[in-house]
Short mmCIF file of C-alpha atoms and ligand atoms in Angstrom, two decimals:
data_model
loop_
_atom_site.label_atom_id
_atom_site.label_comp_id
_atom_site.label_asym_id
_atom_site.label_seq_id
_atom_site.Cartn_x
_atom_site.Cartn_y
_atom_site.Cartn_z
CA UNK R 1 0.00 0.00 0.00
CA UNK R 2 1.24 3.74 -1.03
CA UNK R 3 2.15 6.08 1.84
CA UNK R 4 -0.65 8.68 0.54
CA UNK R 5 -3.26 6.15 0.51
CA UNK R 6 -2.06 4.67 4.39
CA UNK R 7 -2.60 7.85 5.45
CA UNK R 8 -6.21 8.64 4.64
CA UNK R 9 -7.06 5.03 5.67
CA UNK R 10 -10.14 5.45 8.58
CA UNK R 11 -8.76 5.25 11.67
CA UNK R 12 -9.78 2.43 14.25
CA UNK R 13 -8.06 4.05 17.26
CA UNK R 14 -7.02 7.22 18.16
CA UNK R 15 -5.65 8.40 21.32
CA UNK R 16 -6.20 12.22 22.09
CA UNK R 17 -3.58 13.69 24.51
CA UNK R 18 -4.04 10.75 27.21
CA UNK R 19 -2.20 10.91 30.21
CA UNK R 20 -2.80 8.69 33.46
CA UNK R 21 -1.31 9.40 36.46
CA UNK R 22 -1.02 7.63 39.89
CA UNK R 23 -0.52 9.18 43.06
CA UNK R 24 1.62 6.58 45.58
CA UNK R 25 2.41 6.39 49.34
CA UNK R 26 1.86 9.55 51.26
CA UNK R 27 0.60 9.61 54.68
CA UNK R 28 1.46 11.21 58.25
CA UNK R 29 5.07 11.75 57.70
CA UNK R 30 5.28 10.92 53.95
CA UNK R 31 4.82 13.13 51.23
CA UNK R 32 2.75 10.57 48.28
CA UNK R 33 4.31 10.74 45.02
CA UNK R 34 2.97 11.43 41.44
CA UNK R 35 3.25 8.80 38.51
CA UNK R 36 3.15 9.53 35.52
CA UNK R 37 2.75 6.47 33.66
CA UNK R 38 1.17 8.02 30.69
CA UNK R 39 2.35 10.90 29.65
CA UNK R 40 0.47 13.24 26.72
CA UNK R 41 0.38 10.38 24.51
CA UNK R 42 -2.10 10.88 21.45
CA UNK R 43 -1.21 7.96 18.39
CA UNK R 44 -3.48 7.12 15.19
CA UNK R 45 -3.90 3.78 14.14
CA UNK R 46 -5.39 3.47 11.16
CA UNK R 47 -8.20 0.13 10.33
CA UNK R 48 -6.67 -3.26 9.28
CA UNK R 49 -2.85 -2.37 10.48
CA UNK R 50 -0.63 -3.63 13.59
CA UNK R 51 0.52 -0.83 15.85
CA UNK R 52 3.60 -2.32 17.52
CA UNK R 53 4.10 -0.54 20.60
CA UNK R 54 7.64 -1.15 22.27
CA UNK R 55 9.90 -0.23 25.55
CA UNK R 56 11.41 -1.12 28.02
CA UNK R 57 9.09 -3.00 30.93
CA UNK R 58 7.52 -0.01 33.61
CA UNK R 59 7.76 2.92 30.07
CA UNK R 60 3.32 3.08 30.10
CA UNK R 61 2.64 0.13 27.75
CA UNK R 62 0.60 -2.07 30.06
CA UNK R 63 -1.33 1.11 31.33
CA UNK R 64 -2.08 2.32 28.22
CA UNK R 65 -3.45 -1.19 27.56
CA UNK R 66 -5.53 -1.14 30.63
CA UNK R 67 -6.69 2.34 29.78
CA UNK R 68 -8.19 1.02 26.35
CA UNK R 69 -9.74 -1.81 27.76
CA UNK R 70 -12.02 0.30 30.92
CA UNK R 71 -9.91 -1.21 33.44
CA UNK R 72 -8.47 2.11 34.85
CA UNK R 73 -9.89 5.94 33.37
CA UNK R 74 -7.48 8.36 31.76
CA UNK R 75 -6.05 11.30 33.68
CA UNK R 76 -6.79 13.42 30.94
CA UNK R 77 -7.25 12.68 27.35
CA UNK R 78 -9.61 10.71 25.18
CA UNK R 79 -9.90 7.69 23.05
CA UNK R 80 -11.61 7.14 19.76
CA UNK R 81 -12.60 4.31 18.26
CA UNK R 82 -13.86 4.37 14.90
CA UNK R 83 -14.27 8.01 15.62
CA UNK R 84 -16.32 7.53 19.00
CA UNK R 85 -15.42 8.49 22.05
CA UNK R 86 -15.03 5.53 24.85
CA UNK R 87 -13.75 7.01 27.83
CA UNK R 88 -16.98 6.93 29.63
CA UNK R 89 -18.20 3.91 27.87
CA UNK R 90 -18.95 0.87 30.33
CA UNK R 91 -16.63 -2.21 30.42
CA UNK R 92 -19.57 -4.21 28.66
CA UNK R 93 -20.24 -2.29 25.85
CA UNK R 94 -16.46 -1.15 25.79
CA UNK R 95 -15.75 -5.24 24.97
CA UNK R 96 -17.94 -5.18 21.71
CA UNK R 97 -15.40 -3.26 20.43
CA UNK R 98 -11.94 -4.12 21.78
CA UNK R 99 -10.73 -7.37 23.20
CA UNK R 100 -7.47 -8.10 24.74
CA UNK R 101 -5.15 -11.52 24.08
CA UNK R 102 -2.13 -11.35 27.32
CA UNK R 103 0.94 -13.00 27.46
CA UNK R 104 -0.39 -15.98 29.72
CA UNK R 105 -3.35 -17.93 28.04
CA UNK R 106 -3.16 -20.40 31.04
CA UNK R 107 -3.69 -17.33 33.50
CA UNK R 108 -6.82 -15.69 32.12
CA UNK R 109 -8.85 -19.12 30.71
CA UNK R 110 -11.02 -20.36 33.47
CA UNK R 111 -9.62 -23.87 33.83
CA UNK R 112 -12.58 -25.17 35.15
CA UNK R 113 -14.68 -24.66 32.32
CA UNK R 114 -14.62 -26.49 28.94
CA UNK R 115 -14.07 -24.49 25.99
CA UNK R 116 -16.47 -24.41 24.38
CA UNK R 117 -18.05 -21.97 27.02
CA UNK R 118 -15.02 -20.59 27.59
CA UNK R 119 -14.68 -19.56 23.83
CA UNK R 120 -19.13 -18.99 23.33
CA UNK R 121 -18.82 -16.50 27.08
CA UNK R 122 -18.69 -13.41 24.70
CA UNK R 123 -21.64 -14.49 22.96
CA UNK R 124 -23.68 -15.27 26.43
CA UNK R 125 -22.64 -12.07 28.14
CA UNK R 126 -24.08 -10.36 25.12
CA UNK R 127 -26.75 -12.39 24.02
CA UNK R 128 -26.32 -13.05 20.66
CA UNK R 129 -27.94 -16.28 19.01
CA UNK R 130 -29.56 -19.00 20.08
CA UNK R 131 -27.42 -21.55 21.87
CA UNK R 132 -27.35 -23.68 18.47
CA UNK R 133 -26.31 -20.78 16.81
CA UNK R 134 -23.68 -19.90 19.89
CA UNK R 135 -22.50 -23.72 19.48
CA UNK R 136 -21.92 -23.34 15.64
CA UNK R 137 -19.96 -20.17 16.06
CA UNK R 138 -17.62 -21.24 18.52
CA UNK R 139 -17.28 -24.56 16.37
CA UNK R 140 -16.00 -22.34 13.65
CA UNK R 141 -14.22 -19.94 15.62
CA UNK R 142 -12.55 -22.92 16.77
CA UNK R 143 -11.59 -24.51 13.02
CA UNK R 144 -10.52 -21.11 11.90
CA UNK R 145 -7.42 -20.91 15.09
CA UNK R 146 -6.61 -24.27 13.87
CA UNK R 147 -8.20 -26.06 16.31
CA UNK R 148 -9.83 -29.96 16.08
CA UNK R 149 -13.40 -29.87 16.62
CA UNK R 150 -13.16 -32.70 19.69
CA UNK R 151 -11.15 -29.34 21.81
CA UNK R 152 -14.58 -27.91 22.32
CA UNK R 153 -14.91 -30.58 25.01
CA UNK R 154 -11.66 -30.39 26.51
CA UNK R 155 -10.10 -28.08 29.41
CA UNK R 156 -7.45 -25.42 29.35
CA UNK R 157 -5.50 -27.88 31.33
CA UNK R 158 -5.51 -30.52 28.74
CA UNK R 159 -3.62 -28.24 26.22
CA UNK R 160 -0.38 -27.18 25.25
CA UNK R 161 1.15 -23.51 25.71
CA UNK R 162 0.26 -22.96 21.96
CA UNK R 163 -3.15 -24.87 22.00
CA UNK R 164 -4.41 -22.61 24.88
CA UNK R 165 -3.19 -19.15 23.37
CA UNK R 166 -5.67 -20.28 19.92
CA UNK R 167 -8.39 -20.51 22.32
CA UNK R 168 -7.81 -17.32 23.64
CA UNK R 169 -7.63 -15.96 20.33
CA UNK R 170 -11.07 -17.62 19.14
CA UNK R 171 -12.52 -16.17 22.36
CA UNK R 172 -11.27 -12.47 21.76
CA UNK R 173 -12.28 -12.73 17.93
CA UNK R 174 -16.06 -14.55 18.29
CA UNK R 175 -17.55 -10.90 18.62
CA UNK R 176 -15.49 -9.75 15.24
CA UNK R 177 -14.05 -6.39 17.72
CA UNK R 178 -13.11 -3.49 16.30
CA UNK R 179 -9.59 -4.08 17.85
CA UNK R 180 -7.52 -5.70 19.53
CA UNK R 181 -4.97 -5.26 22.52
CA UNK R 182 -2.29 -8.01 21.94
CA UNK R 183 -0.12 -7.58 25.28
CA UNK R 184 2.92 -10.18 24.85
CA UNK R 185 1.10 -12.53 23.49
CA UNK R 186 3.91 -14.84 22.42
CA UNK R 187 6.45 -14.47 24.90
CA UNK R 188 5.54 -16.99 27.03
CA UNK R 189 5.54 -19.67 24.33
CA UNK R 190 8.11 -21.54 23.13
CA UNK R 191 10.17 -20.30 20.11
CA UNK R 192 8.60 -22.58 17.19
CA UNK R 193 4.86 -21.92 18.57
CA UNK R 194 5.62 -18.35 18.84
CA UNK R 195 5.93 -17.98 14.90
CA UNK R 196 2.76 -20.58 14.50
CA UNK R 197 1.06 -17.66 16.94
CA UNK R 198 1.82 -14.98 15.19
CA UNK R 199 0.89 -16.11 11.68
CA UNK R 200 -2.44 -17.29 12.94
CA UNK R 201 -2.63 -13.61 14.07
CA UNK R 202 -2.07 -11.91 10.85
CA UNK R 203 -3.84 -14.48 8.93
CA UNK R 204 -7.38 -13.98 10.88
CA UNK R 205 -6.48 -10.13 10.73
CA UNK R 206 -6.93 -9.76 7.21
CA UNK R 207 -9.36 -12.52 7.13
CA UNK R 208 -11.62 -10.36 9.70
CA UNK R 209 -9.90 -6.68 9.45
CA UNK R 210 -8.97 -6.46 12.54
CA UNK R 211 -6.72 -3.60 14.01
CA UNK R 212 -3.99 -4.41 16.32
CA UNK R 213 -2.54 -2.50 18.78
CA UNK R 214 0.86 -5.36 19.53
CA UNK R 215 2.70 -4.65 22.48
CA UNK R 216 6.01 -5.87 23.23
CA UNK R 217 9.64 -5.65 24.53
CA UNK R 218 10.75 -8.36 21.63
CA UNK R 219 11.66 -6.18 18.56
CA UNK R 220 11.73 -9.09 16.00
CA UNK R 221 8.40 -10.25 16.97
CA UNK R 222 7.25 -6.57 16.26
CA UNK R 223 9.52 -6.33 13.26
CA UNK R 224 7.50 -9.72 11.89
CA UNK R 225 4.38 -8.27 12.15
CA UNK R 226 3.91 -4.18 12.38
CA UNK R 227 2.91 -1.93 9.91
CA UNK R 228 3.77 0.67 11.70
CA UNK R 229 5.88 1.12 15.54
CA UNK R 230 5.64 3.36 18.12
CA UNK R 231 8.16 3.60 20.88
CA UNK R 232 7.55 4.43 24.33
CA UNK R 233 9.86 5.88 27.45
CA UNK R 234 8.58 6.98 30.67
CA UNK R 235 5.33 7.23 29.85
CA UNK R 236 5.87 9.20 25.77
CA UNK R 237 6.20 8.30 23.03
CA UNK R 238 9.65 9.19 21.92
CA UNK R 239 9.94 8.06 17.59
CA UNK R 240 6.77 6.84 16.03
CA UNK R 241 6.76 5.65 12.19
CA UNK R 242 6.41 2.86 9.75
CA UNK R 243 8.25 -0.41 10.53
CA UNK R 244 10.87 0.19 7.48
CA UNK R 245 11.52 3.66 8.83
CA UNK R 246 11.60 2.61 12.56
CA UNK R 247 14.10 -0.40 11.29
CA UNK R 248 15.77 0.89 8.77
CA UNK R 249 16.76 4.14 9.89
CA UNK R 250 16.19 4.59 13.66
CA UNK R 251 16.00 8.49 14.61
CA UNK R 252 15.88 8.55 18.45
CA UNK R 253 18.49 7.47 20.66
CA UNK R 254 16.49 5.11 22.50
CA UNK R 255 15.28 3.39 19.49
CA UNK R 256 18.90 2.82 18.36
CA UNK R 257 19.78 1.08 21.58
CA UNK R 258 16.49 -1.01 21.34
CA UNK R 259 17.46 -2.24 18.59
CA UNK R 260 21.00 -2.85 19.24
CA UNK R 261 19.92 -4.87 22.14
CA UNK R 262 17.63 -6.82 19.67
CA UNK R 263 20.85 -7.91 18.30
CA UNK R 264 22.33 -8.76 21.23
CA UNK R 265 22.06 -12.85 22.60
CA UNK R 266 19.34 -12.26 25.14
CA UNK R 267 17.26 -9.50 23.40
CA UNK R 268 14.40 -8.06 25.19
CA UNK R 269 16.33 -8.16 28.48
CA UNK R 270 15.92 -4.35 28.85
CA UNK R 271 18.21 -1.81 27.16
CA UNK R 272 21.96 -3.30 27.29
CA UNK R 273 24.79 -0.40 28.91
CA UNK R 274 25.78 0.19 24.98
CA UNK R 275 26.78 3.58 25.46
CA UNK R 276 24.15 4.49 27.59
CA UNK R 277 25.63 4.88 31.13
CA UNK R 278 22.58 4.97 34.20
CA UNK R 279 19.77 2.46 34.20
CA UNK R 280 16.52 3.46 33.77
CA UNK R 281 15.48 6.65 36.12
CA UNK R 282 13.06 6.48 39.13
CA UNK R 283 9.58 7.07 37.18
CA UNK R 284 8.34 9.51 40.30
CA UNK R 285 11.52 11.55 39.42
CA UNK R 286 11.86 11.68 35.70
CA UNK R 287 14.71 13.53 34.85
CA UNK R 288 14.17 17.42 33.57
CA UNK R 289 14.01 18.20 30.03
CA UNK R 290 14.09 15.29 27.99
CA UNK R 291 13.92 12.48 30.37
CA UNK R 292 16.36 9.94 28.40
CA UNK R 293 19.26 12.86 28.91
CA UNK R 294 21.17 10.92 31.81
CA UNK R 295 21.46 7.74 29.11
CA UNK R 296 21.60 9.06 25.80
CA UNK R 297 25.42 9.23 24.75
CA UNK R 298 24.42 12.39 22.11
CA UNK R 299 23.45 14.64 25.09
CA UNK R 300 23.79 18.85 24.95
CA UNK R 301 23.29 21.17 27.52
CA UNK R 302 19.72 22.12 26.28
CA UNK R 303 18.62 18.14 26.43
CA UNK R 304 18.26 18.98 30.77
CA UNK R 305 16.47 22.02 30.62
CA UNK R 306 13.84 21.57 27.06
CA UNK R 307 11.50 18.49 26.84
CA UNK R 308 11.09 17.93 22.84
CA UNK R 309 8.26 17.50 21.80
CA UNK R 310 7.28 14.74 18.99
CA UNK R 311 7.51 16.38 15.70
CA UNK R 312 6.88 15.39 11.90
CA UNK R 313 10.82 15.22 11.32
CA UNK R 314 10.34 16.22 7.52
CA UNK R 315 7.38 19.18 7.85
CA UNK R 316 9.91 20.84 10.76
CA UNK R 317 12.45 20.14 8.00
CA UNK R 318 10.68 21.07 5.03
CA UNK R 319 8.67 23.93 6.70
CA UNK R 320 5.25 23.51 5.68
CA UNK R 321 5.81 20.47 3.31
CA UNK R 322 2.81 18.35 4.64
CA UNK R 323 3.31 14.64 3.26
CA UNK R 324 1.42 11.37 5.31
CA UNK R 325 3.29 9.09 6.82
CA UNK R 326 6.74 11.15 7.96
CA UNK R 327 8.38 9.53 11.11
CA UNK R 328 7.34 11.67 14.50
CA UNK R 329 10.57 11.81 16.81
CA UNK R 330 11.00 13.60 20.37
CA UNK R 331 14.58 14.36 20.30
CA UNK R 332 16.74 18.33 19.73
CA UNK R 333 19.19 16.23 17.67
CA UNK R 334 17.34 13.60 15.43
FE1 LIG A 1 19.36 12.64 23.60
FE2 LIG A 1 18.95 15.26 23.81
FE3 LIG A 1 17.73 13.86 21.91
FE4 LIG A 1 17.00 13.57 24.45
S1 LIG A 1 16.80 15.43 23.21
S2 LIG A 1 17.33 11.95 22.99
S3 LIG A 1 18.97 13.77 25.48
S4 LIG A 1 19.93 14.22 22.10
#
């Protein structure tokens, strides 16, 4: 697909300025602390594509999930989808449209429960069909994750790693959603499931046209499957662009060192000391200015005092030039 005709592509999600923050500890002889664990984010994802979202574990991915999915409010900020506001919307009618998959299928399938009823609970909660008509749905839900029709009768605990993650994916897609929050959802498998996994997932995407929002620490799983990436640290996002211009040619500091810790023998371990001096910074004390100053090895002076903010690198370039699809970076020095 051309770059022009990505861009004017409806959008499933949008998020609007969204910020949540937490307020910790505090008491007689404490002061509490401020969180920030999402921090002025606003990201378009337009229908039928994978949003990879990637950082480091505690950068606002997980709350940002939780946020689209009703289980904690916003701060400030709103969310669209399809153009509709849902920050008010109940968790119920909020599940119509967006369905999670997490990282452990064993974790959030009841194992008590066959699954056939774990797969047909969507369709109870919301009442759709008759229970023939439930029965036949979750028969084919089950056929298209690649599952034999004799599973229906079985329990989580019968299953393989792999086997259980299809039934959470039949479960999340039986009410066709609008999107869908994919939070690790390979990385507790084992390597030659993980790619099984993730081809189911693109397959029923453009089977269905779903919209993914894919989060991860695991660049190559990302790399295998985004259309587009955005990258997040301490609660912003700090580069956001297409997957060629993300891998090809990284902008932001951070990015770089993600992916030269991809490369490294245990990737996804967190951000290797390439370069980049102090771990990560207390999150209730981000560092002033631009908050990945004390790491980045292409500091200034100004990088402690200005926060950047995340601009179209070729309209600040260009001045004025408006083309779709330009990578956003937060950086003085991209
Ligand atoms: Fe590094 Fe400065 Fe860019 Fe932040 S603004 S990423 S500290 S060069």
């Amino acid at each position: 697909m051309s770059s022009a005709a990505n861009h004017f592509k409806p959008l499933a999600l949008e998020l609007c300025a969204l910020s949540k923050t937490f307020k910790l500890g505090g008491g007689m002889l404490h002061k509490s602390q401020t969180l920030t664990a999402v921090n002025n984010v606003s990201l378009r994802v337009p229908r039928g594509q994978v949003m990879g979202l990637v950082g480091e574990s505690g950068c606002g991915k997980s709350t940002l999930a939780k946020i689209l999915l009703g289980l904690t409010p916003p701060s400030e900020g709103d969310v669209l989808i399809n153009g509709k506001a849902i920050v008010n919307a109940n968790q119920k009618a909020l599940a119509r449209h967006i369905q999670p998959i997490f990282q452990d299928p064993y974790s959030s399938l009841n194992p008590r429960q066959r699954i056939a009823q774990i797969v047909g609970l969507p369709l109870r909660i919301h009442g759709i069909g008759t229970q023939k008509e439930q029965a036949a749905k979750v028969d084919e839900m089950l056929e298209l994750v690649g599952l034999p029709k004799r599973a229906a009768q079985q329990y989580p605990g019968q299953m393989s790693g792999g086997q259980r993650q299809r039934v959470a994916i039949a479960r999340a897609l039986i009410m066709r959603p609008d999107l869908v929050i994919c939070d690790e959802p390979t990385s507790a498998l084992d390597v030659s499931v993980q790619a099984q996994i993730l081809n189911l997932l693109l397959d029923l995407k453009d089977e269905f046209g779903l919209t993914y929002l894919f989060i991860s620490h695991d660049l190559a799983v990302v790399e295998h499957l985004a259309d587009r990436l955005a990258v997040m640290y301490l609660g912003k996002i700090v580069e956001e662009g297409t997957r060629e211009q993300i891998f090809t040619a990284p902008r932001h500091p951070y990015t770089q060192a993600l992916l030269a810790s991809a490369l490294t023998p245990e990737p996804g371990l967190g951000v290797p000391d390439i370069g980049l001096g102090a771990g990560q910074p207390d999150p209730t004390r981000p560092p002033s200015g631009c908050a990945f100053h004390p790491r980045c090895p292409i500091a200034q002076p100004q990088c402690s005092e200005q926060s950047p903010k995340l601009t179209d690198l070729i309209q600040s370039a260009a001045q004025g030039t408006t083309q779709p699809n330009h990578p956003r970076v937060a950086c003085h020095f991209a």
